[in-house]
mmCIF file of C-alpha atoms in Angstrom:
data_model
loop_
_atom_site.group_PDB
_atom_site.id
_atom_site.type_symbol
_atom_site.label_atom_id
_atom_site.label_comp_id
_atom_site.label_asym_id
_atom_site.label_seq_id
_atom_site.Cartn_x
_atom_site.Cartn_y
_atom_site.Cartn_z
ATOM 1 C CA UNK A 1 -20.650 1.664 -8.805
ATOM 2 C CA UNK A 2 -17.221 1.481 -10.466
ATOM 3 C CA UNK A 3 -15.558 1.006 -7.080
ATOM 4 C CA UNK A 4 -17.861 -1.900 -6.267
ATOM 5 C CA UNK A 5 -17.171 -3.463 -9.666
ATOM 6 C CA UNK A 6 -13.389 -3.038 -9.141
ATOM 7 C CA UNK A 7 -13.617 -4.586 -5.674
ATOM 8 C CA UNK A 8 -15.619 -7.540 -7.028
ATOM 9 C CA UNK A 9 -13.099 -7.971 -9.845
ATOM 10 C CA UNK A 10 -10.235 -8.080 -7.287
ATOM 11 C CA UNK A 11 -12.037 -10.687 -5.220
ATOM 12 C CA UNK A 12 -12.794 -12.749 -8.315
ATOM 13 C CA UNK A 13 -9.137 -12.645 -9.408
ATOM 14 C CA UNK A 14 -8.069 -13.812 -5.944
ATOM 15 C CA UNK A 15 -10.555 -16.688 -6.069
ATOM 16 C CA UNK A 16 -9.327 -17.709 -9.512
ATOM 17 C CA UNK A 17 -5.716 -17.637 -8.277
ATOM 18 C CA UNK A 18 -6.621 -19.729 -5.224
ATOM 19 C CA UNK A 19 -8.511 -22.352 -7.205
ATOM 20 C CA UNK A 20 -5.638 -22.522 -9.694
ATOM 21 C CA UNK A 21 -3.355 -23.516 -6.826
ATOM 22 C CA UNK A 22 -1.522 -20.210 -6.663
ATOM 23 C CA UNK A 23 -0.677 -18.579 -3.362
ATOM 24 C CA UNK A 24 -3.748 -17.129 -1.705
ATOM 25 C CA UNK A 25 -2.401 -16.080 1.642
ATOM 26 C CA UNK A 26 -1.295 -12.657 2.831
ATOM 27 C CA UNK A 27 2.424 -11.891 2.742
ATOM 28 C CA UNK A 28 4.348 -14.239 5.012
ATOM 29 C CA UNK A 29 6.022 -12.657 8.018
ATOM 30 C CA UNK A 30 9.414 -13.181 6.364
ATOM 31 C CA UNK A 31 8.160 -11.276 3.302
ATOM 32 C CA UNK A 32 6.536 -8.485 5.300
ATOM 33 C CA UNK A 33 7.826 -4.963 4.826
ATOM 34 C CA UNK A 34 8.874 -3.240 8.063
ATOM 35 C CA UNK A 35 6.416 -0.875 9.695
ATOM 36 C CA UNK A 36 8.350 2.132 10.991
ATOM 37 C CA UNK A 37 5.547 3.100 13.315
ATOM 38 C CA UNK A 38 2.094 4.532 13.644
ATOM 39 C CA UNK A 39 0.703 8.012 14.116
ATOM 40 C CA UNK A 40 -2.974 7.740 14.928
ATOM 41 C CA UNK A 41 -4.465 5.408 12.308
ATOM 42 C CA UNK A 42 -1.695 6.002 9.750
ATOM 43 C CA UNK A 43 1.073 3.401 9.578
ATOM 44 C CA UNK A 44 4.387 4.148 7.878
ATOM 45 C CA UNK A 45 5.686 1.173 5.906
ATOM 46 C CA UNK A 46 9.193 0.796 4.470
ATOM 47 C CA UNK A 47 9.305 -0.509 0.892
ATOM 48 C CA UNK A 48 12.380 -2.299 -0.467
ATOM 49 C CA UNK A 49 13.880 0.114 -3.020
ATOM 50 C CA UNK A 50 13.818 -2.479 -5.806
ATOM 51 C CA UNK A 51 10.039 -2.886 -5.366
ATOM 52 C CA UNK A 52 9.113 0.784 -4.907
ATOM 53 C CA UNK A 53 7.610 1.216 -8.378
ATOM 54 C CA UNK A 54 5.946 -2.208 -8.696
ATOM 55 C CA UNK A 55 2.230 -1.928 -7.925
ATOM 56 C CA UNK A 56 1.878 -5.709 -7.673
ATOM 57 C CA UNK A 57 4.433 -5.794 -4.835
ATOM 58 C CA UNK A 58 2.222 -3.588 -2.666
ATOM 59 C CA UNK A 59 -0.921 -5.713 -2.768
ATOM 60 C CA UNK A 60 0.274 -8.608 -0.561
ATOM 61 C CA UNK A 61 1.479 -6.049 1.985
ATOM 62 C CA UNK A 62 -1.843 -4.209 1.898
ATOM 63 C CA UNK A 63 -3.721 -7.495 2.241
ATOM 64 C CA UNK A 64 -1.616 -8.443 5.259
ATOM 65 C CA UNK A 65 -1.540 -5.061 6.998
ATOM 66 C CA UNK A 66 -5.193 -4.240 6.384
ATOM 67 C CA UNK A 67 -6.621 -7.735 6.897
ATOM 68 C CA UNK A 68 -10.037 -7.456 8.491
ATOM 69 C CA UNK A 69 -9.824 -3.667 8.791
ATOM 70 C CA UNK A 70 -12.616 -1.629 7.310
ATOM 71 C CA UNK A 71 -10.491 1.503 7.596
ATOM 72 C CA UNK A 72 -6.794 1.323 6.795
ATOM 73 C CA UNK A 73 -4.366 4.167 6.097
ATOM 74 C CA UNK A 74 -0.843 3.285 4.966
ATOM 75 C CA UNK A 75 2.005 5.572 3.909
ATOM 76 C CA UNK A 76 4.828 3.863 2.024
ATOM 77 C CA UNK A 77 8.459 5.040 1.918
ATOM 78 C CA UNK A 78 11.851 3.763 0.868
ATOM 79 C CA UNK A 79 14.845 4.076 3.184
ATOM 80 C CA UNK A 80 17.863 4.275 0.905
ATOM 81 C CA UNK A 81 20.100 5.722 3.620
ATOM 82 C CA UNK A 82 19.322 2.972 6.131
ATOM 83 C CA UNK A 83 18.133 5.538 8.687
ATOM 84 C CA UNK A 84 16.865 4.102 11.980
ATOM 85 C CA UNK A 85 13.106 3.557 11.991
ATOM 86 C CA UNK A 86 11.271 5.950 14.278
ATOM 87 C CA UNK A 87 8.111 8.011 14.498
ATOM 88 C CA UNK A 88 8.052 10.743 13.566
ATOM 89 C CA UNK A 89 10.017 9.576 10.564
ATOM 90 C CA UNK A 90 13.553 10.889 10.163
ATOM 91 C CA UNK A 91 13.833 13.343 7.246
ATOM 92 C CA UNK A 92 15.916 10.795 5.314
ATOM 93 C CA UNK A 93 12.880 8.484 5.187
ATOM 94 C CA UNK A 94 10.144 11.135 5.087
ATOM 95 C CA UNK A 95 11.730 12.542 1.916
ATOM 96 C CA UNK A 96 11.337 9.197 0.107
ATOM 97 C CA UNK A 97 7.566 8.618 -0.176
ATOM 98 C CA UNK A 98 6.448 6.032 -2.719
ATOM 99 C CA UNK A 99 2.679 5.646 -2.309
ATOM 100 C CA UNK A 100 -0.299 6.006 -0.003
ATOM 101 C CA UNK A 101 -3.295 3.779 0.572
ATOM 102 C CA UNK A 102 -6.493 5.168 2.032
ATOM 103 C CA UNK A 103 -9.367 2.795 2.793
ATOM 104 C CA UNK A 104 -12.213 4.550 4.530
ATOM 105 C CA UNK A 105 -15.183 2.660 5.939
ATOM 106 C CA UNK A 106 -16.916 5.980 6.596
ATOM 107 C CA UNK A 107 -16.562 7.124 2.969
ATOM 108 C CA UNK A 108 -16.839 3.611 1.512
ATOM 109 C CA UNK A 109 -13.816 4.081 -0.756
ATOM 110 C CA UNK A 110 -10.291 2.849 -1.229
ATOM 111 C CA UNK A 111 -7.585 4.735 -3.065
ATOM 112 C CA UNK A 112 -3.968 4.010 -3.927
ATOM 113 C CA UNK A 113 -1.827 6.906 -5.117
ATOM 114 C CA UNK A 114 1.778 7.044 -6.257
ATOM 115 C CA UNK A 115 4.256 9.674 -5.140
ATOM 116 C CA UNK A 116 5.115 12.085 -7.972
ATOM 117 C CA UNK A 117 8.749 11.391 -7.006
ATOM 118 C CA UNK A 118 8.490 8.025 -8.790
ATOM 119 C CA UNK A 119 7.441 9.711 -12.052
ATOM 120 C CA UNK A 120 4.566 7.301 -12.725
ATOM 121 C CA UNK A 121 2.114 8.279 -15.475
ATOM 122 C CA UNK A 122 -0.566 8.740 -12.794
ATOM 123 C CA UNK A 123 -2.000 12.256 -12.972
ATOM 124 C CA UNK A 124 -3.293 11.985 -9.389
ATOM 125 C CA UNK A 125 0.114 11.632 -7.741
ATOM 126 C CA UNK A 126 1.018 13.483 -4.561
#
């Protein structure tokens, strides 16, 4: 029930922002974070280092990448070394996780978790 309430609250906040004249579109292509690749249903997304710890920076990317998808699995990483994007990820990128998003239609849940590497006060980090 809490998940439904949280989802409704997110939708309501988006509607309020749209009616207030604020942006209500997914991230523009120019603002989109690069997708390094895909392994099965999991996409690896590269986060600009200066936005890695900002939860609000992830939401437009999630909205854009998961638009219309009932199931959406995203792994987020930084790429401080500028390693070439490839799948499987080079170790230089794979060693810089920032967050994961798991939206499962089968389970009816969505979860966002921070990497413990970022030292967020989230006890459920990975």
